[in-house]
Tab-separated table of C-alpha atoms in Angstrom:
chain	number	residue	atom	x	y	z
A	13	MET	CA	-95.290	51.088	-59.926
A	14	ILE	CA	-92.074	51.317	-58.103
A	15	GLU	CA	-91.218	55.017	-58.001
A	16	PRO	CA	-93.809	56.961	-59.967
A	17	LYS	CA	-92.357	60.280	-58.913
A	18	LEU	CA	-88.865	59.609	-60.251
A	19	SER	CA	-88.720	56.841	-62.814
A	20	THR	CA	-89.384	53.157	-63.114
A	21	MET	CA	-86.718	50.613	-62.251
A	22	LEU	CA	-83.195	51.123	-63.592
A	23	ALA	CA	-80.500	48.598	-62.601
A	24	PHE	CA	-76.824	48.750	-63.583
A	25	ILE	CA	-74.566	45.795	-62.831
A	26	TYR	CA	-70.818	45.889	-63.444
A	27	THR	CA	-68.257	43.093	-63.674
A	28	ASP	CA	-64.603	42.920	-64.703
A	29	ALA	CA	-65.089	39.421	-66.151
A	30	ARG	CA	-63.878	38.746	-69.696
A	31	LEU	CA	-67.075	37.434	-71.301
A	32	THR	CA	-68.642	38.094	-74.698
A	33	SER	CA	-71.875	40.075	-74.889
A	34	ASP	CA	-73.723	36.935	-76.087
A	35	VAL	CA	-72.699	35.038	-72.963
A	36	LEU	CA	-73.481	38.042	-70.759
A	37	GLN	CA	-76.925	38.394	-72.335
A	38	THR	CA	-77.714	34.707	-71.769
A	39	CYS	CA	-76.559	34.874	-68.139
A	40	LEU	CA	-78.465	38.113	-67.533
A	41	GLN	CA	-81.703	36.756	-69.005
A	42	LYS	CA	-81.518	33.749	-66.677
A	43	ALA	CA	-80.761	35.944	-63.665
A	44	VAL	CA	-83.489	38.479	-64.497
A	45	ASP	CA	-86.117	35.765	-64.934
A	46	LEU	CA	-85.603	34.529	-61.392
A	47	SER	CA	-85.166	37.925	-59.743
A	48	PHE	CA	-86.545	41.181	-61.203
A	49	ASN	CA	-89.239	39.360	-63.199
A	50	MET	CA	-90.441	37.731	-59.966
A	51	VAL	CA	-91.141	41.013	-58.176
A	52	VAL	CA	-94.761	42.119	-57.927
A	53	VAL	CA	-95.435	45.310	-55.983
A	54	ASP	CA	-98.983	45.942	-57.200
A	55	GLY	CA	-99.361	44.077	-60.483
A	56	ASP	CA	-99.131	47.256	-62.548
A	57	THR	CA	-96.369	46.741	-65.077
A	58	SER	CA	-93.920	49.617	-65.125
A	59	THR	CA	-93.252	51.297	-68.432
A	60	ASN	CA	-89.527	51.423	-68.981
A	61	ASP	CA	-87.652	49.114	-66.629
A	62	THR	CA	-84.044	48.457	-67.562
A	63	VAL	CA	-81.354	46.082	-66.350
A	64	LEU	CA	-77.901	46.646	-67.840
A	65	LEU	CA	-74.980	44.254	-67.334
A	66	ILE	CA	-71.651	45.795	-68.269
A	67	ALA	CA	-68.378	43.858	-68.411
A	68	THR	CA	-65.095	45.729	-68.612
A	69	GLY	CA	-63.156	42.539	-69.433
A	70	GLU	CA	-60.257	43.804	-67.306
A	71	SER	CA	-59.941	40.721	-65.119
A	72	PRO	CA	-56.798	38.756	-66.026
A	73	SER	CA	-58.177	35.423	-64.793
A	74	ALA	CA	-60.393	33.014	-66.678
A	75	ILE	CA	-63.881	32.707	-65.200
A	76	ASP	CA	-66.009	29.652	-64.510
A	77	ILE	CA	-69.341	30.389	-66.163
A	78	GLU	CA	-71.331	28.550	-63.504
A	79	ASP	CA	-69.682	30.600	-60.753
A	80	PHE	CA	-70.423	33.749	-62.712
A	81	GLN	CA	-74.083	32.786	-63.197
A	82	ASN	CA	-74.484	32.019	-59.492
A	83	ALA	CA	-72.899	35.330	-58.508
A	84	LEU	CA	-75.071	37.219	-60.975
A	85	ASN	CA	-78.196	35.446	-59.721
A	86	PHE	CA	-77.272	36.422	-56.150
A	87	VAL	CA	-76.802	40.091	-57.045
A	88	CYS	CA	-80.039	40.257	-59.033
A	89	VAL	CA	-82.087	38.512	-56.334
A	90	GLU	CA	-80.701	40.865	-53.655
A	91	LEU	CA	-81.604	43.880	-55.814
A	92	ALA	CA	-85.063	42.427	-56.491
A	93	LYS	CA	-85.669	41.983	-52.764
A	94	MET	CA	-84.654	45.599	-52.165
A	95	ILE	CA	-87.336	46.687	-54.635
A	96	ALA	CA	-89.983	44.615	-52.870
A	97	ARG	CA	-88.874	46.000	-49.488
A	98	ASP	CA	-89.088	49.518	-50.910
A	99	GLY	CA	-92.627	49.046	-52.351
A	100	GLU	CA	-94.900	52.062	-52.005
A	101	GLY	CA	-96.155	52.232	-48.429
A	102	ALA	CA	-94.769	48.764	-47.628
A	103	THR	CA	-94.174	47.760	-44.024
A	104	LYS	CA	-93.282	44.113	-44.749
A	105	MET	CA	-91.417	42.201	-47.456
A	106	MET	CA	-93.101	38.967	-48.541
A	107	GLU	CA	-91.151	36.094	-50.100
A	108	VAL	CA	-93.349	33.386	-51.605
A	109	THR	CA	-91.795	30.053	-52.548
A	110	VAL	CA	-93.965	27.499	-54.310
A	111	SER	CA	-92.422	24.045	-54.558
A	112	GLY	CA	-93.773	20.672	-55.628
A	113	ALA	CA	-95.374	22.117	-58.775
A	114	ARG	CA	-95.914	20.070	-61.942
A	115	ASN	CA	-93.654	22.411	-63.917
A	116	HIS	CA	-91.741	25.668	-63.608
A	117	GLU	CA	-94.392	27.758	-65.343
A	118	GLU	CA	-97.073	26.646	-62.875
A	119	ALA	CA	-94.739	27.296	-59.910
A	120	ILE	CA	-94.220	30.852	-61.195
A	121	LYS	CA	-97.964	31.397	-61.716
A	122	ALA	CA	-98.783	30.217	-58.199
A	123	ALA	CA	-96.021	32.226	-56.488
A	124	LYS	CA	-96.954	35.403	-58.367
A	125	ALA	CA	-100.678	34.955	-57.660
A	126	VAL	CA	-100.015	34.825	-53.909
A	127	VAL	CA	-97.661	37.795	-53.871
A	128	ARG	CA	-100.063	39.833	-56.072
A	129	SER	CA	-103.259	39.066	-54.130
A	130	PRO	CA	-104.626	42.263	-52.529
A	131	LEU	CA	-106.360	40.142	-49.878
A	132	VAL	CA	-103.150	38.322	-48.890
A	133	LYS	CA	-101.213	41.591	-48.931
A	134	ALA	CA	-103.784	43.375	-46.750
A	135	ALA	CA	-103.934	40.423	-44.330
A	136	PHE	CA	-100.132	40.533	-43.910
A	137	PHE	CA	-100.295	44.266	-43.235
A	138	GLY	CA	-102.652	43.347	-40.398
A	139	ALA	CA	-100.273	40.556	-39.209
A	140	ASP	CA	-103.027	38.027	-39.956
A	141	PRO	CA	-101.685	34.570	-40.981
A	142	ASN	CA	-104.665	34.109	-43.300
A	143	TRP	CA	-103.980	30.667	-44.792
A	144	GLY	CA	-107.337	30.673	-46.604
A	145	ARG	CA	-106.439	33.693	-48.729
A	146	ILE	CA	-103.051	32.177	-49.619
A	147	VAL	CA	-104.582	28.847	-50.638
A	148	THR	CA	-107.315	30.660	-52.589
A	149	ALA	CA	-104.726	32.594	-54.607
A	150	VAL	CA	-102.828	29.378	-55.349
A	151	GLY	CA	-106.140	27.832	-56.368
A	152	TYR	CA	-107.057	30.490	-58.934
A	153	SER	CA	-103.498	30.922	-60.230
A	154	GLY	CA	-103.908	28.373	-62.993
A	155	ALA	CA	-101.409	25.938	-61.435
A	156	PHE	CA	-102.575	22.362	-60.914
A	157	VAL	CA	-103.557	21.947	-57.259
A	158	ASP	CA	-104.653	18.859	-55.335
A	159	PRO	CA	-106.035	20.146	-52.008
A	160	GLN	CA	-105.348	16.759	-50.372
A	161	VAL	CA	-101.559	17.078	-50.722
A	162	LEU	CA	-100.977	20.835	-50.424
A	163	SER	CA	-98.863	22.055	-47.503
A	164	LEU	CA	-98.321	25.621	-46.284
A	165	ALA	CA	-95.895	27.114	-43.773
A	166	LEU	CA	-94.946	30.635	-42.721
A	167	SER	CA	-91.387	31.494	-41.747
A	168	ASP	CA	-89.358	34.458	-40.588
A	169	GLY	CA	-86.653	33.432	-43.066
A	170	LYS	CA	-84.235	32.998	-40.164
A	171	GLY	CA	-85.001	29.437	-39.147
A	172	THR	CA	-88.340	29.693	-37.393
A	173	SER	CA	-91.290	28.329	-39.331
A	174	ILE	CA	-94.809	27.249	-38.462
A	175	VAL	CA	-96.776	24.758	-40.532
A	176	LEU	CA	-100.379	25.876	-41.077
A	177	VAL	CA	-101.504	23.205	-43.529
A	178	GLU	CA	-99.929	19.750	-43.865
A	179	LYS	CA	-100.960	17.602	-46.826
A	180	GLY	CA	-104.398	19.137	-46.913
A	181	LEU	CA	-104.957	19.082	-43.147
A	182	LEU	CA	-105.297	22.352	-41.264
A	183	LYS	CA	-103.065	22.529	-38.172
A	184	ASN	CA	-104.796	24.335	-35.347
A	185	VAL	CA	-102.067	26.668	-34.092
A	186	SER	CA	-104.139	28.142	-31.276
A	187	VAL	CA	-104.046	24.928	-29.214
A	188	ASP	CA	-100.301	25.340	-28.603
A	189	ARG	CA	-99.278	28.521	-26.780
A	190	LEU	CA	-95.640	28.341	-27.949
A	191	ARG	CA	-96.510	27.812	-31.622
A	192	GLU	CA	-99.098	30.598	-31.452
A	193	GLN	CA	-96.456	32.913	-29.975
A	194	ARG	CA	-93.924	32.015	-32.690
A	195	LEU	CA	-96.494	32.564	-35.438
A	196	SER	CA	-97.326	35.965	-33.982
A	197	GLU	CA	-93.607	36.869	-33.986
A	198	ILE	CA	-93.290	35.784	-37.627
A	199	MET	CA	-96.351	37.828	-38.657
A	200	ASN	CA	-95.079	40.917	-36.842
A	201	GLY	CA	-91.657	40.774	-38.490
A	202	THR	CA	-90.611	42.932	-41.430
A	203	GLU	CA	-89.794	39.963	-43.677
A	204	ILE	CA	-92.092	36.950	-43.988
A	205	SER	CA	-91.619	33.819	-46.081
A	206	ILE	CA	-94.661	31.959	-47.368
A	207	LEU	CA	-93.797	28.367	-48.233
A	208	VAL	CA	-96.319	26.464	-50.338
A	209	ASP	CA	-95.635	22.834	-51.298
A	210	LEU	CA	-98.121	21.761	-53.961
A	211	GLY	CA	-96.953	18.159	-53.580
A	212	VAL	CA	-97.668	17.207	-57.178
A	213	GLY	CA	-94.245	17.610	-58.842
A	214	ALA	CA	-90.679	18.802	-58.483
A	215	ALA	CA	-90.696	22.362	-59.867
A	216	ALA	CA	-90.241	25.452	-57.677
A	217	ALA	CA	-90.239	29.250	-57.980
A	218	THR	CA	-89.868	32.211	-55.643
A	219	ALA	CA	-91.528	35.613	-55.948
A	220	TRP	CA	-91.156	38.768	-53.872
A	221	GLY	CA	-93.605	41.486	-52.943
A	222	CYS	CA	-94.870	43.525	-50.035
A	223	ASP	CA	-97.965	44.158	-47.962
A	224	LEU	CA	-100.835	46.430	-49.029
A	225	THR	CA	-101.168	49.366	-46.662
A	226	ASP	CA	-103.066	52.609	-46.224
A	227	GLY	CA	-99.708	54.164	-47.143
A	228	TYR	CA	-99.898	52.633	-50.635
A	229	VAL	CA	-103.354	54.107	-51.163
A	230	ARG	CA	-102.298	57.519	-49.846
A	231	ILE	CA	-99.189	57.675	-52.047
A	232	ASN	CA	-101.055	56.678	-55.197
A	233	ALA	CA	-104.259	58.626	-54.564
A	234	GLU	CA	-102.580	61.888	-53.634
A	235	TYR	CA	-99.240	61.998	-55.393
A	236	THR	CA	-100.336	64.658	-57.891
A	237	THR	CA	-101.361	67.174	-55.258
B	28	MET	CA	-113.693	39.387	-52.100
B	29	ILE	CA	-117.145	40.749	-51.901
B	30	GLU	CA	-118.361	39.985	-48.391
B	31	PRO	CA	-115.695	37.976	-46.575
B	32	LYS	CA	-117.575	38.154	-43.291
B	33	LEU	CA	-120.763	36.626	-44.614
B	34	SER	CA	-120.316	34.697	-47.819
B	35	THR	CA	-119.254	35.225	-51.375
B	36	MET	CA	-121.754	36.298	-54.010
B	37	LEU	CA	-125.107	34.522	-54.147
B	38	ALA	CA	-127.656	35.705	-56.732
B	39	PHE	CA	-131.183	34.325	-57.172
B	40	ILE	CA	-133.248	35.379	-60.170
B	41	TYR	CA	-136.868	34.365	-60.609
B	42	THR	CA	-139.126	34.414	-63.652
B	43	ASP	CA	-142.584	33.079	-64.415
B	44	ALA	CA	-141.624	32.375	-68.054
B	45	ARG	CA	-142.292	28.956	-69.502
B	46	LEU	CA	-138.825	27.949	-70.723
B	47	THR	CA	-136.905	24.680	-70.530
B	48	SER	CA	-133.877	24.458	-68.278
B	49	ASP	CA	-131.607	24.086	-71.352
B	50	VAL	CA	-132.823	27.398	-72.737
B	51	LEU	CA	-132.617	29.044	-69.318
B	52	GLN	CA	-129.036	27.814	-68.875
B	53	THR	CA	-127.982	29.174	-72.288
B	54	CYS	CA	-129.583	32.566	-71.594
B	55	LEU	CA	-128.090	32.721	-68.108
B	56	GLN	CA	-124.569	31.901	-69.325
B	57	LYS	CA	-124.763	34.742	-71.851
B	58	ALA	CA	-126.089	37.178	-69.250
B	59	VAL	CA	-123.525	36.152	-66.609
B	60	ASP	CA	-120.618	36.540	-69.035
B	61	LEU	CA	-121.445	40.183	-69.665
B	62	SER	CA	-122.401	41.073	-66.086
B	63	PHE	CA	-121.158	39.158	-63.022
B	64	ASN	CA	-118.090	37.851	-64.862
B	65	MET	CA	-117.132	41.451	-65.714
B	66	VAL	CA	-116.973	42.623	-62.102
B	67	VAL	CA	-113.517	43.032	-60.563
B	68	VAL	CA	-113.408	44.367	-57.020
B	69	ASP	CA	-109.808	43.434	-56.221
B	70	GLY	CA	-108.864	40.618	-58.599
B	71	ASP	CA	-109.147	37.979	-55.899
B	72	THR	CA	-111.508	35.327	-57.202
B	73	SER	CA	-114.190	34.454	-54.701
B	74	THR	CA	-114.590	30.832	-53.770
B	75	ASN	CA	-118.230	29.867	-54.154
B	76	ASP	CA	-120.144	32.437	-56.173
B	77	THR	CA	-123.520	31.258	-57.375
B	78	VAL	CA	-126.130	32.610	-59.779
B	79	LEU	CA	-129.398	30.692	-59.887
B	80	LEU	CA	-132.126	31.333	-62.444
B	81	ILE	CA	-135.434	29.759	-61.493
B	82	ALA	CA	-138.489	29.653	-63.779
B	83	THR	CA	-141.870	28.761	-62.346
B	84	GLY	CA	-143.387	28.375	-65.825
B	85	GLU	CA	-146.637	29.881	-64.514
B	86	SER	CA	-146.956	32.592	-67.137
B	87	PRO	CA	-149.765	31.753	-69.578
B	88	SER	CA	-148.252	33.771	-72.452
B	89	ALA	CA	-145.565	32.654	-74.891
B	90	ILE	CA	-142.295	34.510	-74.545
B	91	ASP	CA	-140.013	35.994	-77.170
B	92	ILE	CA	-136.572	34.595	-76.385
B	93	GLU	CA	-134.776	37.769	-77.481
B	94	ASP	CA	-136.940	39.872	-75.164
B	95	PHE	CA	-136.244	37.429	-72.375
B	96	GLN	CA	-132.478	37.527	-72.984
B	97	ASN	CA	-132.472	41.338	-73.010
B	98	ALA	CA	-134.452	41.493	-69.783
B	99	LEU	CA	-132.171	38.928	-68.135
B	100	ASN	CA	-129.077	40.841	-69.286
B	101	PHE	CA	-130.519	44.036	-67.791
B	102	VAL	CA	-131.211	42.393	-64.428
B	103	CYS	CA	-127.760	40.768	-64.262
B	104	VAL	CA	-125.931	43.961	-65.229
B	105	GLU	CA	-127.835	45.970	-62.620
B	106	LEU	CA	-126.969	43.374	-59.963
B	107	ALA	CA	-123.319	43.365	-61.114
B	108	LYS	CA	-123.140	47.148	-60.790
B	109	MET	CA	-124.557	46.920	-57.266
B	110	ILE	CA	-121.707	44.565	-56.361
B	111	ALA	CA	-119.101	46.977	-57.742
B	112	ARG	CA	-120.742	49.891	-55.905
B	113	ASP	CA	-120.691	47.840	-52.709
B	114	GLY	CA	-116.974	46.906	-53.027
B	115	GLU	CA	-115.083	46.883	-49.745
B	116	GLY	CA	-114.258	50.466	-48.790
B	117	ALA	CA	-115.409	51.773	-52.183
B	118	THR	CA	-116.334	55.441	-52.580
B	119	LYS	CA	-116.791	55.340	-56.370
B	120	MET	CA	-118.122	52.882	-58.941
B	121	MET	CA	-116.018	52.643	-62.102
B	122	GLU	CA	-117.491	51.473	-65.413
B	123	VAL	CA	-114.885	50.758	-68.079
B	124	THR	CA	-115.985	50.327	-71.691
B	125	VAL	CA	-113.387	49.338	-74.246
B	126	SER	CA	-114.560	49.615	-77.851
B	127	GLY	CA	-112.761	49.388	-81.187
B	128	ALA	CA	-110.935	46.187	-80.163
B	129	ARG	CA	-109.835	43.562	-82.692
B	130	ASN	CA	-112.039	40.953	-81.031
B	131	HIS	CA	-114.274	40.419	-78.020
B	132	GLU	CA	-111.628	38.587	-75.996
B	133	GLU	CA	-109.188	41.500	-76.307
B	134	ALA	CA	-111.907	44.008	-75.397
B	135	ILE	CA	-112.609	41.999	-72.224
B	136	LYS	CA	-108.887	41.771	-71.365
B	137	ALA	CA	-108.395	45.530	-71.757
B	138	ALA	CA	-111.529	46.507	-69.804
B	139	LYS	CA	-110.678	44.146	-66.951
B	140	ALA	CA	-107.039	45.306	-66.816
B	141	VAL	CA	-108.142	48.922	-66.321
B	142	VAL	CA	-110.759	48.128	-63.698
B	143	ARG	CA	-108.326	45.821	-61.841
B	144	SER	CA	-105.310	48.197	-61.850
B	145	PRO	CA	-104.452	49.263	-58.277
B	146	LEU	CA	-102.858	52.449	-59.656
B	147	VAL	CA	-105.971	53.450	-61.627
B	148	LYS	CA	-108.191	52.555	-58.672
B	149	ALA	CA	-106.082	54.604	-56.229
B	150	ALA	CA	-105.958	57.562	-58.648
B	151	PHE	CA	-109.764	57.554	-58.901
B	152	PHE	CA	-110.046	57.504	-55.109
B	153	GLY	CA	-107.962	60.693	-55.218
B	154	ALA	CA	-110.203	62.157	-57.995
B	155	ASP	CA	-107.146	62.202	-60.278
B	156	PRO	CA	-108.020	61.739	-63.997
B	157	ASN	CA	-104.752	59.881	-64.535
B	158	TRP	CA	-104.921	59.027	-68.244
B	159	GLY	CA	-101.382	57.590	-68.173
B	160	ARG	CA	-102.302	54.833	-65.722
B	161	ILE	CA	-105.399	53.916	-67.758
B	162	VAL	CA	-103.457	53.736	-71.019
B	163	THR	CA	-100.682	51.750	-69.293
B	164	ALA	CA	-103.181	49.142	-68.080
B	165	VAL	CA	-104.669	48.863	-71.574
B	166	GLY	CA	-101.127	48.509	-72.891
B	167	TYR	CA	-100.153	45.594	-70.662
B	168	SER	CA	-103.556	43.868	-70.897
B	169	GLY	CA	-102.573	41.724	-73.857
B	170	ALA	CA	-105.015	43.472	-76.223
B	171	PHE	CA	-103.592	44.803	-79.490
B	172	VAL	CA	-103.016	48.548	-79.098
B	173	ASP	CA	-101.894	51.137	-81.625
B	174	PRO	CA	-101.048	54.268	-79.595
B	175	GLN	CA	-101.612	56.451	-82.688
B	176	VAL	CA	-105.338	55.664	-82.873
B	177	LEU	CA	-106.309	55.148	-79.225
B	178	SER	CA	-108.854	57.550	-77.741
B	179	LEU	CA	-109.883	57.975	-74.102
B	180	ALA	CA	-112.715	59.887	-72.465
B	181	LEU	CA	-114.120	60.113	-68.939
B	182	SER	CA	-117.834	60.541	-68.330
B	183	ASP	CA	-120.265	60.886	-65.454
B	184	GLY	CA	-122.532	58.404	-67.234
B	185	LYS	CA	-125.252	61.078	-67.394
B	186	GLY	CA	-124.303	62.854	-70.598
B	187	THR	CA	-121.204	64.840	-69.629
B	188	SER	CA	-117.927	63.526	-70.983
B	189	ILE	CA	-114.455	64.938	-71.448
B	190	VAL	CA	-112.022	63.602	-74.057
B	191	LEU	CA	-108.498	63.221	-72.643
B	192	VAL	CA	-106.830	61.459	-75.583
B	193	GLU	CA	-108.019	61.665	-79.196
B	194	LYS	CA	-106.461	59.301	-81.730
B	195	GLY	CA	-103.168	59.266	-79.858
B	196	LEU	CA	-103.084	62.992	-79.144
B	197	LEU	CA	-103.272	64.220	-75.559
B	198	LYS	CA	-105.877	66.965	-75.078
B	199	ASN	CA	-104.685	69.558	-72.583
B	200	VAL	CA	-107.744	70.036	-70.403
B	201	SER	CA	-106.192	72.723	-68.204
B	202	VAL	CA	-106.247	75.361	-70.984
B	203	ASP	CA	-110.057	75.474	-70.876
B	204	ARG	CA	-111.587	76.520	-67.555
B	205	LEU	CA	-115.028	75.037	-68.372
B	206	ARG	CA	-113.667	71.648	-69.459
B	207	GLU	CA	-111.397	71.537	-66.403
B	208	GLN	CA	-114.393	72.249	-64.183
B	209	ARG	CA	-116.474	69.537	-65.858
B	210	LEU	CA	-113.657	67.008	-65.536
B	211	SER	CA	-113.328	67.840	-61.849
B	212	GLU	CA	-117.085	67.295	-61.400
B	213	ILE	CA	-116.853	63.909	-63.156
B	214	MET	CA	-113.898	62.825	-61.003
B	215	ASN	CA	-115.649	63.844	-57.795
B	216	GLY	CA	-118.819	61.933	-58.657
B	217	THR	CA	-119.719	58.538	-57.208
B	218	GLU	CA	-119.982	56.857	-60.617
B	219	ILE	CA	-117.386	57.363	-63.347
B	220	SER	CA	-117.299	55.887	-66.842
B	221	ILE	CA	-113.961	55.297	-68.536
B	222	LEU	CA	-114.371	55.066	-72.310
B	223	VAL	CA	-111.451	53.650	-74.255
B	224	ASP	CA	-111.656	53.367	-78.048
B	225	LEU	CA	-108.778	51.223	-79.305
B	226	GLY	CA	-109.646	52.200	-82.890
B	227	VAL	CA	-108.416	48.944	-84.398
B	228	GLY	CA	-111.628	46.893	-84.710
B	229	ALA	CA	-115.305	46.651	-83.888
B	230	ALA	CA	-115.457	44.597	-80.670
B	231	ALA	CA	-116.466	46.078	-77.299
B	232	ALA	CA	-116.793	45.028	-73.666
B	233	THR	CA	-117.728	46.690	-70.379
B	234	ALA	CA	-116.350	45.900	-66.921
B	235	TRP	CA	-117.275	47.255	-63.500
B	236	GLY	CA	-115.214	47.886	-60.395
B	237	CYS	CA	-114.527	50.454	-57.721
B	238	ASP	CA	-111.792	52.669	-56.352
B	239	LEU	CA	-109.034	51.467	-54.007
B	240	THR	CA	-109.265	53.228	-50.670
B	241	ASP	CA	-107.751	53.205	-47.209
B	242	GLY	CA	-111.100	51.695	-46.252
B	243	TYR	CA	-110.354	48.601	-48.365
B	244	VAL	CA	-107.020	48.138	-46.604
B	245	ARG	CA	-108.559	48.655	-43.169
B	246	ILE	CA	-111.387	46.164	-43.788
B	247	ASN	CA	-109.063	43.472	-45.119
B	248	ALA	CA	-106.175	44.023	-42.712
B	249	GLU	CA	-108.259	44.133	-39.563
B	250	TYR	CA	-111.377	42.114	-40.188
B	251	THR	CA	-110.296	39.249	-37.916
B	252	THR	CA	-109.806	41.436	-34.873
């Protein structure tokens, strides 16, 4: 869970836009589905999470609904990433984007499987770019996977990325000193992007989580004492 | 995973019974479903688990198929429990039995959710009889739950058990020195049974797993170095 000592997640978002509660609810559901609902800290569902969107209606200007949706998405995704960053005992934030899926549901399944995997999370704590564990999680996620066309890259989210698997072929990073050095820098950063291209469709999804550390175990094994 | 340094799970079972491979396959599928397939060490599916049942057919006597099935179930369950006990970094084996479910599928879902929950597993590492985390996992498992009729007990599997929740009512263990002492002994044992009675049907299932420890994190974060 996110903060077992205090409460579960409570988010309050305010806007001065003049929009009806029906429109706000529709926009919020869309934004929540691609932000808060894509956070996995440990896979244990929290008990009373709440996201409230409150509009005062005080803005004099008319609002473009697409602009509003984009702005709301941005706010919700930023808040979601803060939760992942603040995961119990976390030392690293992990962003997993699965693209090239057959459909949106399968992209979500695959992204969440990777970000939930204890083995992937523990490997990232140890700065180990363990492509096998990532591909395994994608494989058991329930998404359709063709190993011959799957690609995988790791990125620092700031422009540097290293391809580990390209259309089913493993790239040996250790033969190139510069690439090995860059990969090591990515793995030792505090935010790491995992980019999986399933190569079998056009759907994509992004999920956020964090590494699994001895800190997580300590917090959750000893918090009552 | 079970033994990432060596291999995944490989089980070989031998019998001298005279049975056709069709019959053996049917018996083995039944036995595997209630043993190996009910083990969850960390939720990461291993990649090439194998269970082989080999019959030499050398026994001169005819065999009762029910006796054979029971014996095979026993062997598979004992092997499954050994795997849970041997989980990476594990200090405790957890056996979760969910009874009173509407159907077998829901009993399996609920038992596996409890044994997979990182929060339950970490609590048990800390010898914390955290009923809330167990009930939460049952609640999000997908099984039908009526909080008013759910009961929960913890047991050492050797005859001592303490009821924590009885038909939706929380039993305050701390008011009774003897019960508190017994509960503490159960929680500090190396094998703990979690007994959940959903009270809404007649189906039951048992799953096995282990606690989540700093040892698990260390093994899986550092095994490449």
